[in-house]
mmCIF file of C-alpha atoms and ligand atoms in Angstrom:
data_model
loop_
_atom_site.group_PDB
_atom_site.id
_atom_site.type_symbol
_atom_site.label_atom_id
_atom_site.label_comp_id
_atom_site.label_asym_id
_atom_site.label_seq_id
_atom_site.Cartn_x
_atom_site.Cartn_y
_atom_site.Cartn_z
ATOM 1 C CA MET A 5 9.600 -5.233 -87.148
ATOM 2 C CA LEU A 6 8.544 -3.618 -83.907
ATOM 3 C CA ASN A 7 7.239 -6.260 -81.589
ATOM 4 C CA ASP A 8 4.165 -4.899 -79.854
ATOM 5 C CA LYS A 9 2.838 -2.439 -82.415
ATOM 6 C CA PRO A 10 0.462 -4.087 -84.825
ATOM 7 C CA ALA A 11 1.126 -3.788 -88.506
ATOM 8 C CA SER A 12 -2.114 -1.886 -88.905
ATOM 9 C CA CYS A 13 -0.599 1.008 -86.960
ATOM 10 C CA ILE A 14 2.304 1.281 -89.366
ATOM 11 C CA PHE A 15 -0.098 0.910 -92.219
ATOM 12 C CA GLY A 16 -2.102 3.795 -90.757
ATOM 13 C CA TYR A 17 0.985 5.987 -90.597
ATOM 14 C CA SER A 18 1.985 5.198 -94.144
ATOM 15 C CA LEU A 19 -1.502 5.784 -95.403
ATOM 16 C CA SER A 20 -1.702 9.204 -93.764
ATOM 17 C CA PHE A 21 1.675 10.126 -95.188
ATOM 18 C CA LEU A 22 0.587 9.007 -98.622
ATOM 19 C CA ILE A 23 -2.568 11.055 -98.394
ATOM 20 C CA LEU A 24 -0.598 14.093 -97.248
ATOM 21 C CA PHE A 25 1.886 13.563 -100.049
ATOM 22 C CA PHE A 26 -0.783 13.470 -102.717
ATOM 23 C CA LEU A 27 -2.689 16.370 -101.197
ATOM 24 C CA SER A 28 0.371 18.584 -101.250
ATOM 25 C CA ALA A 29 1.123 17.537 -104.806
ATOM 26 C CA CYS A 30 -2.386 18.326 -106.044
ATOM 27 C CA ASN A 31 -3.000 21.477 -104.041
ATOM 28 C CA SER A 32 -1.438 23.940 -106.465
ATOM 29 C CA SER A 33 -4.013 26.661 -107.019
ATOM 30 C CA PRO A 34 -2.834 29.451 -109.321
ATOM 31 C CA PRO A 35 -0.869 32.223 -107.567
ATOM 32 C CA PRO A 36 -2.734 35.534 -106.997
ATOM 33 C CA SER A 37 -2.270 38.236 -109.655
ATOM 34 C CA SER A 38 -0.439 40.497 -107.178
ATOM 35 C CA GLY A 39 2.172 37.778 -106.752
ATOM 36 C CA LEU A 40 1.587 37.841 -103.007
ATOM 37 C CA GLU A 41 -0.615 35.570 -100.953
ATOM 38 C CA ILE A 42 -1.499 36.043 -97.294
ATOM 39 C CA THR A 43 -2.979 33.130 -95.384
ATOM 40 C CA ASN A 44 -3.716 32.085 -91.810
ATOM 41 C CA ALA A 45 -4.104 35.667 -90.565
ATOM 42 C CA TRP A 46 -5.026 35.730 -86.888
ATOM 43 C CA VAL A 47 -4.848 37.744 -83.690
ATOM 44 C CA ARG A 48 -4.474 36.197 -80.245
ATOM 45 C CA THR A 49 -7.644 36.630 -78.150
ATOM 46 C CA PRO A 50 -6.675 39.301 -75.636
ATOM 47 C CA PRO A 51 -7.071 38.632 -71.916
ATOM 48 C CA PRO A 52 -9.296 41.231 -70.242
ATOM 49 C CA SER A 53 -7.396 44.467 -69.604
ATOM 50 C CA ALA A 54 -4.686 43.674 -72.156
ATOM 51 C CA GLY A 55 -3.461 46.901 -73.743
ATOM 52 C CA ALA A 56 -2.039 45.510 -76.965
ATOM 53 C CA LEU A 57 -2.674 42.738 -79.470
ATOM 54 C CA ALA A 58 -0.401 40.811 -81.786
ATOM 55 C CA GLY A 59 -1.351 39.758 -85.319
ATOM 56 C CA PHE A 60 0.230 36.827 -87.124
ATOM 57 C CA MET A 61 0.063 35.563 -90.718
ATOM 58 C CA HIS A 62 1.851 33.672 -93.481
ATOM 59 C CA LEU A 63 3.083 35.602 -96.529
ATOM 60 C CA LYS A 64 4.034 33.946 -99.786
ATOM 61 C CA ASN A 65 5.736 35.735 -102.653
ATOM 62 C CA TYR A 66 5.104 34.082 -106.034
ATOM 63 C CA SER A 67 6.972 36.735 -108.009
ATOM 64 C CA ASP A 68 10.615 36.831 -109.042
ATOM 65 C CA THR A 69 11.370 40.013 -107.126
ATOM 66 C CA PRO A 70 11.560 40.587 -103.366
ATOM 67 C CA ILE A 71 8.554 42.314 -101.821
ATOM 68 C CA ALA A 72 8.940 44.466 -98.716
ATOM 69 C CA LEU A 73 6.201 45.005 -96.155
ATOM 70 C CA LEU A 74 6.514 48.594 -94.918
ATOM 71 C CA GLN A 75 3.535 49.371 -92.738
ATOM 72 C CA ALA A 76 0.272 48.139 -91.272
ATOM 73 C CA LYS A 77 -2.847 50.189 -90.536
ATOM 74 C CA ALA A 78 -6.056 49.352 -88.691
ATOM 75 C CA ASP A 79 -9.013 51.432 -87.551
ATOM 76 C CA GLY A 80 -9.878 51.464 -83.880
ATOM 77 C CA PHE A 81 -6.291 51.341 -82.580
ATOM 78 C CA ASN A 82 -4.304 54.391 -81.663
ATOM 79 C CA GLN A 83 -1.084 52.879 -82.943
ATOM 80 C CA VAL A 84 -0.193 49.994 -85.243
ATOM 81 C CA MET A 85 3.379 48.893 -85.849
ATOM 82 C CA LEU A 86 5.334 46.075 -87.408
ATOM 83 C CA HIS A 87 7.355 44.434 -84.677
ATOM 84 C CA GLN A 88 9.935 41.775 -84.215
ATOM 85 C CA SER A 89 10.301 39.972 -80.880
ATOM 86 C CA ILE A 90 13.912 39.396 -79.969
ATOM 87 C CA ASN A 91 15.296 37.254 -77.184
ATOM 88 C CA GLU A 92 18.862 38.100 -76.197
ATOM 89 C CA ASN A 93 20.497 36.573 -73.129
ATOM 90 C CA GLY A 94 17.166 35.728 -71.583
ATOM 91 C CA GLN A 95 15.927 39.276 -72.146
ATOM 92 C CA HIS A 96 12.877 39.719 -74.347
ATOM 93 C CA LYS A 97 12.148 42.877 -76.286
ATOM 94 C CA MET A 98 10.145 44.059 -79.268
ATOM 95 C CA GLU A 99 11.659 46.143 -82.001
ATOM 96 C CA HIS A 100 10.050 48.159 -84.761
ATOM 97 C CA ALA A 101 10.684 46.491 -88.126
ATOM 98 C CA GLU A 102 10.952 49.060 -90.916
ATOM 99 C CA ARG A 103 11.118 46.795 -93.953
ATOM 100 C CA ILE A 104 10.194 43.149 -93.801
ATOM 101 C CA ILE A 105 11.374 41.371 -96.938
ATOM 102 C CA ILE A 106 9.526 38.438 -98.433
ATOM 103 C CA PRO A 107 12.083 36.827 -100.764
ATOM 104 C CA PRO A 108 11.269 36.031 -104.428
ATOM 105 C CA GLN A 109 9.480 32.684 -104.691
ATOM 106 C CA GLY A 110 9.759 32.508 -100.916
ATOM 107 C CA SER A 111 7.639 32.907 -97.842
ATOM 108 C CA LEU A 112 7.678 34.459 -94.410
ATOM 109 C CA GLN A 113 5.857 33.437 -91.252
ATOM 110 C CA PHE A 114 4.758 36.002 -88.685
ATOM 111 C CA GLN A 115 4.808 34.050 -85.429
ATOM 112 C CA HIS A 116 5.387 34.015 -81.678
ATOM 113 C CA GLY A 117 8.913 35.103 -80.833
ATOM 114 C CA SER A 118 9.429 36.703 -84.223
ATOM 115 C CA TYR A 119 7.494 39.128 -86.434
ATOM 116 C CA HIS A 120 4.036 40.341 -85.431
ATOM 117 C CA ILE A 121 1.702 43.222 -86.141
ATOM 118 C CA MET A 122 1.470 45.167 -82.909
ATOM 119 C CA LEU A 123 -1.955 46.719 -82.350
ATOM 120 C CA MET A 124 -1.901 49.179 -79.472
ATOM 121 C CA GLY A 125 -4.580 51.107 -77.614
ATOM 122 C CA PHE A 126 -8.171 50.046 -78.291
ATOM 123 C CA GLN A 127 -11.506 50.912 -76.696
ATOM 124 C CA THR A 128 -13.813 48.138 -77.862
ATOM 125 C CA THR A 129 -14.000 44.626 -76.445
ATOM 126 C CA ILE A 130 -12.285 42.163 -78.741
ATOM 127 C CA LYS A 131 -13.339 38.529 -78.434
ATOM 128 C CA SER A 132 -12.739 35.188 -80.128
ATOM 129 C CA GLY A 133 -14.416 34.947 -83.523
ATOM 130 C CA ASP A 134 -14.169 38.691 -84.263
ATOM 131 C CA LYS A 135 -12.495 39.766 -87.470
ATOM 132 C CA ILE A 136 -10.126 42.720 -87.536
ATOM 133 C CA PRO A 137 -9.428 44.290 -90.938
ATOM 134 C CA ILE A 138 -5.767 45.263 -91.200
ATOM 135 C CA THR A 139 -4.326 47.043 -94.237
ATOM 136 C CA LEU A 140 -0.806 46.051 -95.191
ATOM 137 C CA ILE A 141 1.290 48.404 -97.312
ATOM 138 C CA PHE A 142 4.077 46.992 -99.463
ATOM 139 C CA ASP A 143 6.896 48.666 -101.405
ATOM 140 C CA ASN A 144 5.508 47.799 -104.843
ATOM 141 C CA LYS A 145 2.540 50.175 -104.266
ATOM 142 C CA LEU A 146 0.504 47.178 -103.286
ATOM 143 C CA GLU A 147 -1.998 47.557 -100.454
ATOM 144 C CA LYS A 148 -3.897 44.596 -99.107
ATOM 145 C CA THR A 149 -6.646 44.561 -96.521
ATOM 146 C CA VAL A 150 -6.764 41.255 -94.720
ATOM 147 C CA HIS A 151 -9.324 40.163 -92.133
ATOM 148 C CA PHE A 152 -7.514 38.787 -89.106
ATOM 149 C CA ILE A 153 -9.557 36.301 -87.119
ATOM 150 C CA VAL A 154 -9.416 36.588 -83.322
ATOM 151 C CA LYS A 155 -8.709 33.214 -81.701
ATOM 152 C CA THR A 156 -6.902 31.364 -78.942
ATOM 153 C CA PRO A 157 -4.475 28.852 -80.445
ATOM 154 C CA ASP A 158 -4.478 25.350 -78.963
ATOM 155 C CA MET B 7 14.012 11.710 -106.413
ATOM 156 C CA VAL B 8 17.376 11.985 -108.136
ATOM 157 C CA ASN B 9 19.159 8.722 -108.497
ATOM 158 C CA GLN B 10 21.775 8.375 -111.197
ATOM 159 C CA LYS B 11 22.787 4.825 -110.412
ATOM 160 C CA PRO B 12 21.785 2.103 -112.823
ATOM 161 C CA GLU B 13 18.767 0.139 -111.664
ATOM 162 C CA THR B 14 20.532 -3.200 -111.425
ATOM 163 C CA GLU B 15 22.724 -1.995 -108.546
ATOM 164 C CA ASN B 16 19.679 -1.386 -106.425
ATOM 165 C CA ASN B 17 18.085 -4.716 -107.154
ATOM 166 C CA SER B 18 19.796 -6.876 -104.563
ATOM 167 C CA GLY B 19 16.649 -8.448 -103.106
ATOM 168 C CA ALA B 20 15.135 -11.751 -104.104
ATOM 169 C CA ASN B 21 11.986 -10.069 -105.349
ATOM 170 C CA SER B 22 12.865 -8.365 -108.559
ATOM 171 C CA VAL B 23 10.321 -5.603 -108.201
ATOM 172 C CA LYS B 24 11.053 -2.843 -110.638
ATOM 173 C CA ASN B 25 12.470 0.126 -108.800
ATOM 174 C CA THR B 26 10.285 2.819 -110.292
ATOM 175 C CA PRO B 27 10.195 6.325 -108.722
ATOM 176 C CA VAL B 28 6.741 5.563 -107.269
ATOM 177 C CA LYS B 29 8.124 2.476 -105.518
ATOM 178 C CA LYS B 30 10.939 4.580 -104.074
ATOM 179 C CA VAL B 31 8.473 7.141 -102.756
ATOM 180 C CA LEU B 32 6.400 4.378 -101.224
ATOM 181 C CA PHE B 33 9.477 2.872 -99.639
ATOM 182 C CA LEU B 34 10.585 6.223 -98.180
ATOM 183 C CA VAL B 35 7.091 6.906 -96.865
ATOM 184 C CA LEU B 36 7.038 3.515 -95.205
ATOM 185 C CA LEU B 37 10.510 4.009 -93.766
ATOM 186 C CA LEU B 38 9.488 7.366 -92.335
ATOM 187 C CA ALA B 39 6.381 5.816 -90.828
ATOM 188 C CA VAL B 40 8.407 3.050 -89.185
ATOM 189 C CA VAL B 41 10.980 5.506 -87.822
ATOM 190 C CA LEU B 42 8.251 7.762 -86.422
ATOM 191 C CA THR B 43 6.500 4.841 -84.769
ATOM 192 C CA ALA B 44 9.781 3.748 -83.201
ATOM 193 C CA VAL B 45 10.602 7.259 -81.953
ATOM 194 C CA ASN B 46 7.107 7.500 -80.528
ATOM 195 C CA GLN B 47 7.717 4.391 -78.450
ATOM 196 C CA LEU B 48 11.147 5.458 -77.270
ATOM 197 C CA ILE B 49 9.982 8.710 -75.654
ATOM 198 C CA PRO B 50 8.671 7.874 -72.190
ATOM 199 C CA SER B 51 5.731 9.868 -70.903
ATOM 200 C CA SER B 52 7.657 10.912 -67.810
ATOM 201 C CA ASP B 53 11.039 9.559 -66.909
ATOM 202 C CA LEU B 54 11.629 10.710 -63.375
ATOM 203 C CA ASN B 55 14.932 8.865 -62.982
ATOM 204 C CA LYS B 56 16.935 10.782 -65.546
ATOM 205 C CA PRO B 57 18.745 13.950 -64.425
ATOM 206 C CA ILE B 58 17.046 17.270 -65.127
ATOM 207 C CA ASN B 59 17.911 18.797 -68.486
ATOM 208 C CA PRO B 60 20.121 21.845 -67.696
ATOM 209 C CA LYS B 61 18.425 23.722 -70.525
ATOM 210 C CA THR B 62 15.145 23.427 -68.646
ATOM 211 C CA TYR B 63 16.259 24.155 -65.081
ATOM 212 C CA ILE B 64 19.345 25.579 -63.399
ATOM 213 C CA GLU B 65 19.709 24.744 -59.719
ATOM 214 C CA LEU B 66 21.150 27.549 -57.590
ATOM 215 C CA PRO B 67 23.578 26.058 -55.054
ATOM 216 C CA ASP B 68 23.603 29.090 -52.744
ATOM 217 C CA ARG B 69 19.836 29.170 -52.214
ATOM 218 C CA LYS B 70 19.488 32.874 -51.600
ATOM 219 C CA ALA B 71 16.422 33.911 -49.661
ATOM 220 C CA LEU B 72 13.723 35.637 -51.653
ATOM 221 C CA PRO B 73 13.969 39.293 -50.578
ATOM 222 C CA VAL B 74 11.126 40.374 -48.336
ATOM 223 C CA VAL B 75 9.268 43.216 -50.035
ATOM 224 C CA THR B 76 5.686 44.406 -49.902
ATOM 225 C CA LEU B 77 3.684 44.162 -53.095
ATOM 226 C CA GLU B 78 0.034 44.528 -53.968
ATOM 227 C CA GLN B 79 -2.575 41.920 -54.859
ATOM 228 C CA ALA B 80 -6.141 42.606 -55.959
ATOM 229 C CA GLY B 81 -8.636 41.939 -53.175
ATOM 230 C CA LYS B 82 -5.865 41.480 -50.594
ATOM 231 C CA GLY B 83 -4.117 44.815 -50.630
ATOM 232 C CA LYS B 84 -0.541 44.818 -49.365
ATOM 233 C CA VAL B 85 1.099 41.408 -49.445
ATOM 234 C CA SER B 86 4.587 40.630 -48.168
ATOM 235 C CA THR B 87 6.682 38.123 -50.123
ATOM 236 C CA ALA B 88 7.298 36.476 -46.728
ATOM 237 C CA THR B 89 3.751 35.102 -46.992
ATOM 238 C CA LEU B 90 4.877 32.826 -49.847
ATOM 239 C CA LYS B 91 6.189 30.501 -47.129
ATOM 240 C CA GLY B 92 4.822 26.965 -46.961
ATOM 241 C CA LYS B 93 4.389 26.241 -50.665
ATOM 242 C CA TRP B 94 6.483 26.066 -53.810
ATOM 243 C CA HIS B 95 6.096 29.134 -56.042
ATOM 244 C CA MET B 96 7.114 29.992 -59.572
ATOM 245 C CA LEU B 97 7.581 33.702 -60.218
ATOM 246 C CA LEU B 98 7.623 35.209 -63.668
ATOM 247 C CA PHE B 99 8.054 38.857 -64.535
ATOM 248 C CA GLY B 100 6.242 40.641 -67.330
ATOM 249 C CA TYR B 101 3.541 43.177 -68.153
ATOM 250 C CA THR B 102 0.050 43.074 -69.622
ATOM 251 C CA PHE B 103 0.922 45.329 -72.573
ATOM 252 C CA CYS B 104 3.103 42.491 -73.907
ATOM 253 C CA PRO B 105 1.007 40.697 -76.559
ATOM 254 C CA ASP B 106 3.473 38.204 -77.976
ATOM 255 C CA VAL B 107 5.594 36.688 -75.222
ATOM 256 C CA CYS B 108 3.709 37.038 -71.908
ATOM 257 C CA PRO B 109 0.453 35.364 -73.082
ATOM 258 C CA VAL B 110 2.439 32.437 -74.464
ATOM 259 C CA GLU B 111 4.388 32.118 -71.205
ATOM 260 C CA LEU B 112 1.187 32.115 -69.156
ATOM 261 C CA SER B 113 -0.473 29.565 -71.459
ATOM 262 C CA THR B 114 2.595 27.357 -71.153
ATOM 263 C CA LEU B 115 2.417 27.539 -67.358
ATOM 264 C CA HIS B 116 -1.291 26.742 -67.477
ATOM 265 C CA LYS B 117 -0.485 23.631 -69.541
ATOM 266 C CA MET B 118 2.273 22.701 -67.114
ATOM 267 C CA MET B 119 -0.187 23.002 -64.224
ATOM 268 C CA GLY B 120 -2.584 20.760 -66.147
ATOM 269 C CA ASP B 121 0.131 18.080 -66.261
ATOM 270 C CA LEU B 122 1.046 18.541 -62.609
ATOM 271 C CA ARG B 123 -2.555 18.475 -61.394
ATOM 272 C CA LYS B 124 -2.841 14.993 -62.872
ATOM 273 C CA GLN B 125 0.359 13.801 -61.167
ATOM 274 C CA LEU B 126 0.549 15.471 -57.766
ATOM 275 C CA PRO B 127 -1.680 16.033 -54.749
ATOM 276 C CA ALA B 128 -2.896 19.617 -54.387
ATOM 277 C CA GLU B 129 -0.546 20.500 -51.515
ATOM 278 C CA GLN B 130 2.512 19.692 -53.642
ATOM 279 C CA LEU B 131 1.485 21.875 -56.574
ATOM 280 C CA PRO B 132 3.373 25.113 -57.157
ATOM 281 C CA LYS B 133 1.612 28.476 -57.101
ATOM 282 C CA ILE B 134 2.193 30.584 -60.191
ATOM 283 C CA VAL B 135 2.832 34.279 -59.590
ATOM 284 C CA PHE B 136 2.905 36.783 -62.448
ATOM 285 C CA VAL B 137 4.733 39.882 -61.256
ATOM 286 C CA SER B 138 4.017 42.987 -63.314
ATOM 287 C CA VAL B 139 7.084 45.177 -63.691
ATOM 288 C CA ASP B 140 4.903 47.895 -65.225
ATOM 289 C CA PRO B 141 2.992 49.355 -62.255
ATOM 290 C CA GLU B 142 2.582 52.603 -64.207
ATOM 291 C CA ARG B 143 -0.012 50.884 -66.425
ATOM 292 C CA ASP B 144 -0.884 47.673 -64.570
ATOM 293 C CA SER B 145 -3.062 48.088 -61.502
ATOM 294 C CA ALA B 146 -3.451 45.095 -59.182
ATOM 295 C CA GLU B 147 -7.096 44.791 -60.314
ATOM 296 C CA MET B 148 -6.200 44.728 -64.030
ATOM 297 C CA LEU B 149 -3.507 42.202 -63.338
ATOM 298 C CA GLU B 150 -5.928 39.940 -61.487
ATOM 299 C CA LYS B 151 -8.325 39.842 -64.481
ATOM 300 C CA TYR B 152 -5.403 39.296 -66.820
ATOM 301 C CA VAL B 153 -3.895 36.289 -65.033
ATOM 302 C CA LYS B 154 -7.265 34.648 -64.312
ATOM 303 C CA HIS B 155 -7.888 34.539 -68.065
ATOM 304 C CA PHE B 156 -5.142 31.914 -68.238
ATOM 305 C CA ASP B 157 -5.718 29.969 -65.032
ATOM 306 C CA ALA B 158 -8.095 30.465 -62.108
ATOM 307 C CA ASP B 159 -5.276 29.728 -59.625
ATOM 308 C CA PHE B 160 -2.721 32.198 -60.982
ATOM 309 C CA ILE B 161 -1.758 35.138 -58.787
ATOM 310 C CA GLY B 162 -0.947 38.647 -60.017
ATOM 311 C CA LEU B 163 1.324 40.934 -57.993
ATOM 312 C CA THR B 164 2.792 44.341 -58.611
ATOM 313 C CA GLY B 165 4.302 47.122 -56.552
ATOM 314 C CA LYS B 166 6.687 50.033 -56.473
ATOM 315 C CA GLN B 167 9.582 49.915 -58.958
ATOM 316 C CA THR B 168 12.091 49.994 -56.073
ATOM 317 C CA ASP B 169 10.491 46.962 -54.417
ATOM 318 C CA LEU B 170 10.178 45.063 -57.695
ATOM 319 C CA THR B 171 13.852 45.687 -58.415
ATOM 320 C CA ARG B 172 14.893 44.585 -54.923
ATOM 321 C CA LEU B 173 12.928 41.378 -55.405
ATOM 322 C CA ALA B 174 14.257 40.392 -58.821
ATOM 323 C CA MET B 175 17.746 41.864 -59.051
ATOM 324 C CA PRO B 176 19.581 39.198 -56.964
ATOM 325 C CA PHE B 177 18.517 36.606 -59.548
ATOM 326 C CA GLY B 178 19.677 38.573 -62.580
ATOM 327 C CA ILE B 179 16.165 39.512 -63.574
ATOM 328 C CA SER B 180 15.831 43.005 -64.964
ATOM 329 C CA TRP B 181 13.653 45.118 -67.254
ATOM 330 C CA MET B 182 13.837 48.461 -68.956
ATOM 331 C CA LYS B 183 11.599 50.908 -70.754
ATOM 332 C CA GLN B 184 12.438 50.697 -74.441
ATOM 333 C CA LEU B 185 13.107 53.911 -76.243
ATOM 334 C CA ASN B 186 13.354 52.443 -79.687
ATOM 335 C CA THR B 187 9.759 52.821 -80.785
ATOM 336 C CA ASP B 188 8.712 55.690 -83.005
ATOM 337 C CA THR B 189 6.648 57.174 -80.198
ATOM 338 C CA ILE B 190 9.598 58.716 -78.365
ATOM 339 C CA GLY B 191 8.956 62.313 -77.551
ATOM 340 C CA LYS B 192 5.183 62.033 -77.653
ATOM 341 C CA LYS B 193 3.773 63.366 -74.413
ATOM 342 C CA ASN B 194 1.864 60.946 -72.191
ATOM 343 C CA ASN B 195 2.764 58.101 -74.455
ATOM 344 C CA LYS B 196 0.980 55.074 -73.034
ATOM 345 C CA ASN B 197 2.218 52.762 -75.760
ATOM 346 C CA TYR B 198 5.768 52.387 -74.520
ATOM 347 C CA LEU B 199 7.381 48.960 -74.497
ATOM 348 C CA LEU B 200 9.510 47.171 -71.946
ATOM 349 C CA SER B 201 12.295 44.725 -72.464
ATOM 350 C CA HIS B 202 12.179 42.140 -69.720
ATOM 351 C CA ALA B 203 13.780 38.926 -68.529
ATOM 352 C CA THR B 204 11.855 35.750 -69.351
ATOM 353 C CA THR B 205 13.498 33.572 -66.696
ATOM 354 C CA ILE B 206 11.117 31.983 -64.184
ATOM 355 C CA ILE B 207 12.333 31.638 -60.607
ATOM 356 C CA LEU B 208 11.451 28.709 -58.389
ATOM 357 C CA VAL B 209 10.954 29.506 -54.711
ATOM 358 C CA ASN B 210 10.845 26.660 -52.192
ATOM 359 C CA PRO B 211 8.498 26.452 -49.166
ATOM 360 C CA ASP B 212 11.176 28.140 -47.014
ATOM 361 C CA THR B 213 11.094 31.120 -49.424
ATOM 362 C CA LYS B 214 14.593 30.300 -50.650
ATOM 363 C CA VAL B 215 15.221 30.458 -54.393
ATOM 364 C CA ALA B 216 16.002 26.898 -55.430
ATOM 365 C CA GLY B 217 16.651 27.551 -59.107
ATOM 366 C CA LEU B 218 15.751 29.156 -62.407
ATOM 367 C CA PHE B 219 13.849 28.040 -65.476
ATOM 368 C CA PRO B 220 15.471 29.835 -68.418
ATOM 369 C CA ALA B 221 13.489 30.488 -71.616
ATOM 370 C CA PRO B 222 12.295 28.950 -73.849
ATOM 371 C CA HIS B 223 9.795 27.155 -71.637
ATOM 372 C CA THR B 224 8.085 23.890 -72.497
ATOM 373 C CA ALA B 225 5.105 22.812 -70.384
ATOM 374 C CA ASN B 226 5.954 19.121 -70.358
ATOM 375 C CA GLU B 227 9.652 19.585 -69.589
ATOM 376 C CA MET B 228 8.904 22.021 -66.789
ATOM 377 C CA ALA B 229 6.337 19.644 -65.294
ATOM 378 C CA VAL B 230 8.807 16.747 -65.334
ATOM 379 C CA ALA B 231 11.609 18.926 -63.905
ATOM 380 C CA TYR B 232 9.375 20.231 -61.129
ATOM 381 C CA GLN B 233 8.394 16.715 -60.055
ATOM 382 C CA LYS B 234 12.046 15.673 -59.919
ATOM 383 C CA ILE B 235 12.974 18.763 -57.903
ATOM 384 C CA ILE B 236 10.343 18.252 -55.224
ATOM 385 C CA GLN B 237 11.003 14.506 -55.132
ATOM 386 C CA LYS B 238 14.712 15.156 -54.513
ATOM 387 C CA GLU B 239 13.797 17.714 -51.864
ATOM 388 C CA ALA B 240 11.529 15.257 -50.043
ATOM 389 C CA ASN B 241 14.344 12.680 -49.698
HETATM 390 CU CU1 CU C 323 5.119 43.960 -80.269
#
């Protein structure tokens, strides 16, 4: 056993793992009727004078068919696009993503350095704690309006 | 938990505890906990004796001088890059219309400065300079507000495209207006995007470029690398 770490520490680790294990096993709420679930939707708090915002979220497809995200819309911005950040040879760029596929029984994470909802041109002040409604349009005629919370991640 | 072997093969210990699936889960959880605790102890908080990870920092043997160009800083007006003499500087290139990468870069550098402020006296700390390569949209005043959101000591500079290019080009740092958005052709389109290099350049107190920090950037690794670099320099 490790010499200077007390057994209680290891016990603590194991206990937290056990708790996590049981939590994940029990936490199986029924999938939404649309077959698609969107969680952890957020927008990075913009620094003053920032001209664009990025929205992130987690998408989960409970159905047996792929679902494609085609477009995003939001009031108060003069342009909203689905983007993918790409880093090639130390060069960063953003590209318009036309169809973002969420695989059957799979999930997709919008995150830094990858997919984001690009919100461009806004007049109002946007601050931490605000909620921005964004409508997402999918290929199966599904439209979902999700409230994105404005926050600074730690 | 798929295990096709007969139970007896697994029961080699003196204690003949029945090897039920729950026991196996418990054992794996415990094993994971032990491994994590061990790994936790093995990683030193800052090992200044090991060589710098080449993924974090690339030393430039030729030490080119930082080109002398005149840029603009809010509240100061025209500023020559020659005035960077006397202190270490880290220069990164970006633009405020960049919502995904630039804010993360600046937050990372703020975290790195947090580490360094705990370790080094003020005169040895680097100055962080965010150079906007988008003077068409970024005024020096906007830039100042933008960088101060991340750290009160950050500096924002911008200037003419020709001067910006002269400054960055020798170090392979470039940028370009992207024409792949669906706004091409719209007149006065203010929502254009830029592709830009994410490499950070390290300038020494003699305004020579000592090396480059290629992306991706990690606050802790950059802080450790920086301390090693200035320590080596002092000897
Ligand atoms: Cu974008």
